PDB file of C-alpha atoms in Angstrom:
ATOM      1  CA  MET A 781      20.176   7.977 -12.666  1.00  0.00           C
ATOM      2  CA  ARG A 782      20.115   4.222 -12.088  1.00  0.00           C
ATOM      3  CA  ASP A 783      19.753   4.588  -8.317  1.00  0.00           C
ATOM      4  CA  ARG A 784      16.948   7.149  -8.500  1.00  0.00           C
ATOM      5  CA  GLY A 785      13.910   5.966  -6.605  1.00  0.00           C
ATOM      6  CA  LEU A 786      10.626   5.762  -8.445  1.00  0.00           C
ATOM      7  CA  ILE A 787       6.990   6.452  -7.701  1.00  0.00           C
ATOM      8  CA  ILE A 788       4.970   3.398  -8.707  1.00  0.00           C
ATOM      9  CA  VAL A 789       1.191   2.982  -8.700  1.00  0.00           C
ATOM     10  CA  TYR A 790      -0.739  -0.292  -8.848  1.00  0.00           C
ATOM     11  CA  THR A 791      -4.440   0.457  -9.234  1.00  0.00           C
ATOM     12  CA  GLY A 792      -7.639  -0.852 -10.807  1.00  0.00           C
ATOM     13  CA  ASP A 793     -10.510  -3.158  -9.924  1.00  0.00           C
ATOM     14  CA  GLY A 794      -8.571  -6.370 -10.581  1.00  0.00           C
ATOM     15  CA  LYS A 795      -6.659  -8.529  -8.124  1.00  0.00           C
ATOM     16  CA  GLY A 796      -2.919  -8.369  -7.738  1.00  0.00           C
ATOM     17  CA  LYS A 797      -2.047  -4.845  -6.634  1.00  0.00           C
ATOM     18  CA  THR A 798      -0.614  -5.765  -3.244  1.00  0.00           C
ATOM     19  CA  THR A 799       0.790  -8.989  -4.687  1.00  0.00           C
ATOM     20  CA  ALA A 800       2.733  -7.047  -7.345  1.00  0.00           C
ATOM     21  CA  ALA A 801       4.087  -4.670  -4.713  1.00  0.00           C
ATOM     22  CA  LEU A 802       5.182  -7.593  -2.539  1.00  0.00           C
ATOM     23  CA  GLY A 803       6.925  -9.162  -5.518  1.00  0.00           C
ATOM     24  CA  MET A 804       8.917  -5.945  -5.823  1.00  0.00           C
ATOM     25  CA  ALA A 805       9.652  -6.169  -2.092  1.00  0.00           C
ATOM     26  CA  LEU A 806      11.161  -9.623  -2.613  1.00  0.00           C
ATOM     27  CA  ARG A 807      13.387  -8.253  -5.367  1.00  0.00           C
ATOM     28  CA  THR A 808      14.548  -5.418  -3.128  1.00  0.00           C
ATOM     29  CA  VAL A 809      15.399  -7.831  -0.317  1.00  0.00           C
ATOM     30  CA  GLY A 810      17.117 -10.120  -2.813  1.00  0.00           C
ATOM     31  CA  TRP A 811      19.512  -7.270  -3.611  1.00  0.00           C
ATOM     32  CA  GLY A 812      20.163  -6.519   0.058  1.00  0.00           C
ATOM     33  CA  GLY A 813      17.611  -3.751   0.655  1.00  0.00           C
ATOM     34  CA  LYS A 814      15.060  -3.299   3.401  1.00  0.00           C
ATOM     35  CA  VAL A 815      11.358  -2.780   2.753  1.00  0.00           C
ATOM     36  CA  LEU A 816       8.607  -1.145   4.778  1.00  0.00           C
ATOM     37  CA  VAL A 817       4.967  -1.941   4.020  1.00  0.00           C
ATOM     38  CA  ILE A 818       2.352   0.261   5.690  1.00  0.00           C
ATOM     39  CA  GLN A 819      -1.162  -1.088   5.253  1.00  0.00           C
ATOM     40  CA  PHE A 820      -3.752   1.698   5.300  1.00  0.00           C
ATOM     41  CA  ILE A 821      -6.863  -0.492   5.536  1.00  0.00           C
ATOM     42  CA  LYS A 822      -5.797  -3.829   6.975  1.00  0.00           C
ATOM     43  CA  LEU A 823      -5.604  -4.180  10.731  1.00  0.00           C
ATOM     44  CA  TRP A 824      -5.082  -7.927  10.851  1.00  0.00           C
ATOM     45  CA  LYS A 825      -2.140 -10.150  10.003  1.00  0.00           C
ATOM     46  CA  THR A 826      -2.473 -11.545   6.502  1.00  0.00           C
ATOM     47  CA  GLY A 827      -0.698 -14.588   5.085  1.00  0.00           C
ATOM     48  CA  GLU A 828       2.038 -12.396   3.637  1.00  0.00           C
ATOM     49  CA  HIS A 829       2.541 -10.752   7.033  1.00  0.00           C
ATOM     50  CA  LYS A 830       2.881 -14.146   8.724  1.00  0.00           C
ATOM     51  CA  ALA A 831       5.329 -15.368   6.048  1.00  0.00           C
ATOM     52  CA  VAL A 832       7.452 -12.238   6.349  1.00  0.00           C
ATOM     53  CA  GLU A 833       7.601 -12.527  10.146  1.00  0.00           C
ATOM     54  CA  LYS A 834       8.654 -16.159   9.880  1.00  0.00           C
ATOM     55  CA  TYR A 835      11.066 -16.077   6.941  1.00  0.00           C
ATOM     56  CA  ILE A 836      12.069 -12.591   5.756  1.00  0.00           C
ATOM     57  CA  LYS A 837      13.667 -10.292   8.307  1.00  0.00           C
ATOM     58  CA  ASP A 838      14.261  -7.391   5.900  1.00  0.00           C
ATOM     59  CA  ILE A 839      10.584  -6.693   5.196  1.00  0.00           C
ATOM     60  CA  THR A 840       8.560  -4.955   7.882  1.00  0.00           C
ATOM     61  CA  ILE A 841       4.761  -4.943   7.514  1.00  0.00           C
ATOM     62  CA  ILE A 842       2.700  -2.616   9.677  1.00  0.00           C
ATOM     63  CA  PRO A 843      -1.087  -3.134   9.534  1.00  0.00           C
ATOM     64  CA  ALA A 844      -2.067   0.406  10.490  1.00  0.00           C
ATOM     65  CA  GLY A 845      -5.670   0.632   9.317  1.00  0.00           C
ATOM     66  CA  SER A 846      -8.953   0.057  11.099  1.00  0.00           C
ATOM     67  CA  GLY A 847     -10.306  -2.481   8.616  1.00  0.00           C
ATOM     68  CA  PHE A 848     -12.656  -2.114   5.684  1.00  0.00           C
ATOM     69  CA  VAL A 849     -14.644   1.110   5.699  1.00  0.00           C
ATOM     70  CA  GLY A 850     -18.411   0.745   5.652  1.00  0.00           C
ATOM     71  CA  ILE A 851     -18.482  -2.881   4.468  1.00  0.00           C
ATOM     72  CA  MET A 852     -18.032  -6.413   5.826  1.00  0.00           C
ATOM     73  CA  GLY A 853     -19.766  -5.584   9.123  1.00  0.00           C
ATOM     74  CA  ASP A 854     -17.687  -2.467   9.811  1.00  0.00           C
ATOM     75  CA  LYS A 855     -18.914  -0.834  13.024  1.00  0.00           C
ATOM     76  CA  LYS A 856     -16.208   1.817  13.368  1.00  0.00           C
ATOM     77  CA  SER A 857     -16.941   5.472  12.816  1.00  0.00           C
ATOM     78  CA  LYS A 858     -15.481   7.363   9.878  1.00  0.00           C
ATOM     79  CA  GLU A 859     -13.502   9.363  12.450  1.00  0.00           C
ATOM     80  CA  GLU A 860     -11.863   6.176  13.788  1.00  0.00           C
ATOM     81  CA  HIS A 861     -10.901   5.115  10.274  1.00  0.00           C
ATOM     82  CA  LYS A 862      -9.601   8.598   9.508  1.00  0.00           C
ATOM     83  CA  ALA A 863      -7.513   8.723  12.695  1.00  0.00           C
ATOM     84  CA  SER A 864      -5.896   5.374  11.832  1.00  0.00           C
ATOM     85  CA  ALA A 865      -5.175   6.505   8.264  1.00  0.00           C
ATOM     86  CA  ILE A 866      -3.693   9.809   9.428  1.00  0.00           C
ATOM     87  CA  ASN A 867      -1.452   7.979  11.908  1.00  0.00           C
ATOM     88  CA  ALA A 868      -0.370   5.600   9.136  1.00  0.00           C
ATOM     89  CA  PHE A 869       0.390   8.532   6.842  1.00  0.00           C
ATOM     90  CA  GLU A 870       2.410  10.350   9.511  1.00  0.00           C
ATOM     91  CA  LEU A 871       4.422   7.159  10.016  1.00  0.00           C
ATOM     92  CA  ALA A 872       4.894   6.861   6.243  1.00  0.00           C
ATOM     93  CA  LYS A 873       6.203  10.434   6.011  1.00  0.00           C
ATOM     94  CA  LYS A 874       8.658   9.888   8.845  1.00  0.00           C
ATOM     95  CA  GLU A 875       9.943   6.586   7.484  1.00  0.00           C
ATOM     96  CA  ILE A 876      10.223   7.737   3.865  1.00  0.00           C
ATOM     97  CA  MET A 877      12.200  10.812   4.926  1.00  0.00           C
ATOM     98  CA  SER A 878      14.476   8.673   7.131  1.00  0.00           C
ATOM     99  CA  LYS A 879      16.021   7.100   3.984  1.00  0.00           C
ATOM    100  CA  LYS A 880      16.233   3.852   5.972  1.00  0.00           C
ATOM    101  CA  TRP A 881      14.115   1.953   3.449  1.00  0.00           C
ATOM    102  CA  PRO A 882      14.989   1.813  -0.279  1.00  0.00           C
ATOM    103  CA  LEU A 883      11.383   0.683  -0.876  1.00  0.00           C
ATOM    104  CA  VAL A 884       8.270   1.841   0.979  1.00  0.00           C
ATOM    105  CA  ILE A 885       4.901   0.351   0.023  1.00  0.00           C
ATOM    106  CA  LEU A 886       1.796   2.326   0.956  1.00  0.00           C
ATOM    107  CA  ASP A 887      -0.724  -0.489   0.642  1.00  0.00           C
ATOM    108  CA  GLU A 888      -4.310   0.609  -0.057  1.00  0.00           C
ATOM    109  CA  ILE A 889      -3.446   4.300   0.242  1.00  0.00           C
ATOM    110  CA  ASN A 890      -5.410   4.998  -2.938  1.00  0.00           C
ATOM    111  CA  GLY A 891      -8.552   3.795  -1.168  1.00  0.00           C
ATOM    112  CA  ALA A 892      -7.689   5.926   1.855  1.00  0.00           C
ATOM    113  CA  ILE A 893      -7.431   8.964  -0.427  1.00  0.00           C
ATOM    114  CA  GLU A 894     -10.651   8.093  -2.268  1.00  0.00           C
ATOM    115  CA  GLY A 895     -12.454   7.637   1.063  1.00  0.00           C
ATOM    116  CA  LYS A 896     -11.142  11.012   2.260  1.00  0.00           C
ATOM    117  CA  LEU A 897      -9.261   9.410   5.134  1.00  0.00           C
ATOM    118  CA  VAL A 898      -6.001  10.958   3.899  1.00  0.00           C
ATOM    119  CA  GLU A 899      -5.679  14.261   2.029  1.00  0.00           C
ATOM    120  CA  LEU A 900      -4.623  13.997  -1.620  1.00  0.00           C
ATOM    121  CA  LYS A 901      -2.592  17.218  -1.432  1.00  0.00           C
ATOM    122  CA  GLU A 902      -0.572  15.843   1.504  1.00  0.00           C
ATOM    123  CA  VAL A 903       0.229  12.639  -0.368  1.00  0.00           C
ATOM    124  CA  LEU A 904       1.290  14.646  -3.429  1.00  0.00           C
ATOM    125  CA  ALA A 905       3.504  16.850  -1.239  1.00  0.00           C
ATOM    126  CA  LEU A 906       5.160  13.757   0.230  1.00  0.00           C
ATOM    127  CA  LEU A 907       5.800  12.300  -3.212  1.00  0.00           C
ATOM    128  CA  ALA A 908       7.269  15.602  -4.416  1.00  0.00           C
ATOM    129  CA  SER A 909       9.611  15.836  -1.425  1.00  0.00           C
ATOM    130  CA  LYS A 910      10.624  12.184  -1.011  1.00  0.00           C
ATOM    131  CA  PRO A 911      14.354  11.500  -0.938  1.00  0.00           C
ATOM    132  CA  GLU A 912      15.641  10.802  -4.435  1.00  0.00           C
ATOM    133  CA  GLU A 913      16.894   7.307  -3.616  1.00  0.00           C
ATOM    134  CA  VAL A 914      13.623   6.021  -2.084  1.00  0.00           C
ATOM    135  CA  THR A 915      11.064   4.171  -4.222  1.00  0.00           C
ATOM    136  CA  VAL A 916       7.461   4.577  -3.086  1.00  0.00           C
ATOM    137  CA  VAL A 917       4.719   2.197  -4.235  1.00  0.00           C
ATOM    138  CA  LEU A 918       1.067   3.199  -3.839  1.00  0.00           C
ATOM    139  CA  THR A 919      -1.571   0.480  -4.169  1.00  0.00           C
ATOM    140  CA  GLY A 920      -5.338   0.389  -4.175  1.00  0.00           C
ATOM    141  CA  ARG A 921      -8.319   0.922  -6.411  1.00  0.00           C
ATOM    142  CA  GLU A 922      -9.282   4.304  -7.809  1.00  0.00           C
ATOM    143  CA  ALA A 923      -5.909   6.049  -7.872  1.00  0.00           C
ATOM    144  CA  LYS A 924      -6.463   9.759  -8.400  1.00  0.00           C
ATOM    145  CA  SER A 925      -5.293  11.208 -11.714  1.00  0.00           C
ATOM    146  CA  GLU A 926      -2.934  13.538  -9.833  1.00  0.00           C
ATOM    147  CA  ILE A 927      -1.255  10.541  -8.181  1.00  0.00           C
ATOM    148  CA  MET A 928      -0.886   8.810 -11.535  1.00  0.00           C
ATOM    149  CA  GLU A 929       0.547  11.988 -13.058  1.00  0.00           C
ATOM    150  CA  ALA A 930       3.177  12.170 -10.286  1.00  0.00           C
ATOM    151  CA  ALA A 931       4.148   8.522 -10.826  1.00  0.00           C
ATOM    152  CA  ASP A 932       6.939   7.135 -12.962  1.00  0.00           C
ATOM    153  CA  LEU A 933       5.061   3.867 -13.512  1.00  0.00           C
ATOM    154  CA  VAL A 934       1.328   3.167 -13.356  1.00  0.00           C
ATOM    155  CA  THR A 935      -0.153  -0.294 -13.808  1.00  0.00           C
ATOM    156  CA  GLU A 936      -3.897  -0.847 -13.872  1.00  0.00           C
ATOM    157  CA  MET A 937      -5.126  -4.280 -12.844  1.00  0.00           C
ATOM    158  CA  LYS A 938      -8.374  -4.920 -14.713  1.00  0.00           C
ATOM    159  CA  LYS A 939     -10.985  -7.366 -13.475  1.00  0.00           C
ATOM    160  CA  ILE A 940     -12.162  -9.736 -16.172  1.00  0.00           C
ATOM    161  CA  LYS A 941     -13.735 -12.313 -13.860  1.00  0.00           C
ATOM    162  CA  HIS A 942     -13.730 -12.561 -10.072  1.00  0.00           C
ATOM    163  CA  PRO A 943     -14.978 -15.354  -7.765  1.00  0.00           C
ATOM    164  CA  TYR A 944     -16.630 -12.796  -5.448  1.00  0.00           C
ATOM    165  CA  ASP A 945     -19.114 -12.039  -8.242  1.00  0.00           C
ATOM    166  CA  ALA A 946     -20.218 -15.693  -8.003  1.00  0.00           C
ATOM    167  CA  GLY A 947     -20.592 -15.471  -4.224  1.00  0.00           C
ATOM    168  CA  ILE A 948     -17.200 -16.985  -3.393  1.00  0.00           C
ATOM    169  CA  LEU A 949     -15.582 -15.148  -0.501  1.00  0.00           C
ATOM    170  CA  ALA A 950     -11.885 -14.418  -0.095  1.00  0.00           C
ATOM    171  CA  LYS A 951      -9.789 -17.542   0.442  1.00  0.00           C
ATOM    172  CA  LYS A 952      -7.112 -17.862   3.103  1.00  0.00           C
ATOM    173  CA  GLY A 953      -3.730 -18.359   1.465  1.00  0.00           C
ATOM    174  CA  VAL A 954      -4.949 -16.970  -1.859  1.00  0.00           C
ATOM    175  CA  ASP A 955      -6.507 -13.597  -1.075  1.00  0.00           C
ATOM    176  CA  TYR A 956      -5.055 -12.852   2.348  1.00  0.00           C
TER     177      TYR A 956
END
């Protein structure tokens, strides 16, 4: 029972979803495990990606998305975003089933589901069939109720105050 992998969801409109998942990744590595992070929206290297490449060999981060969808000057078609998300999901399925990673983080997959880039029923099928020993973490705003129902742990990050609301953009080293 102790070694059973969990399904964990970090959702909500507050900051800290990816950060919480990466904290769990550090714990996994600390106990000798390997971690795979597949980023469903990000296509660039973030600060955490650069730190992992430089210092932590047992965490692999794959930015598999096509960037933000429909905001921040996005010029890609919905089809391009969907193709990237589907490729990321196919990779996630393969890697989860490989049992190579005790922890797999599907970063921003909730947004990919909400944006209809990935099918909810396919994600639920993956969660239902995942190997028992693998823990899967799903992050992103607007987690579907079906995803939360399938989870063992759900944490909602709630925004109380955010600098973006005052016109302050994301800060390097703090937000990415």
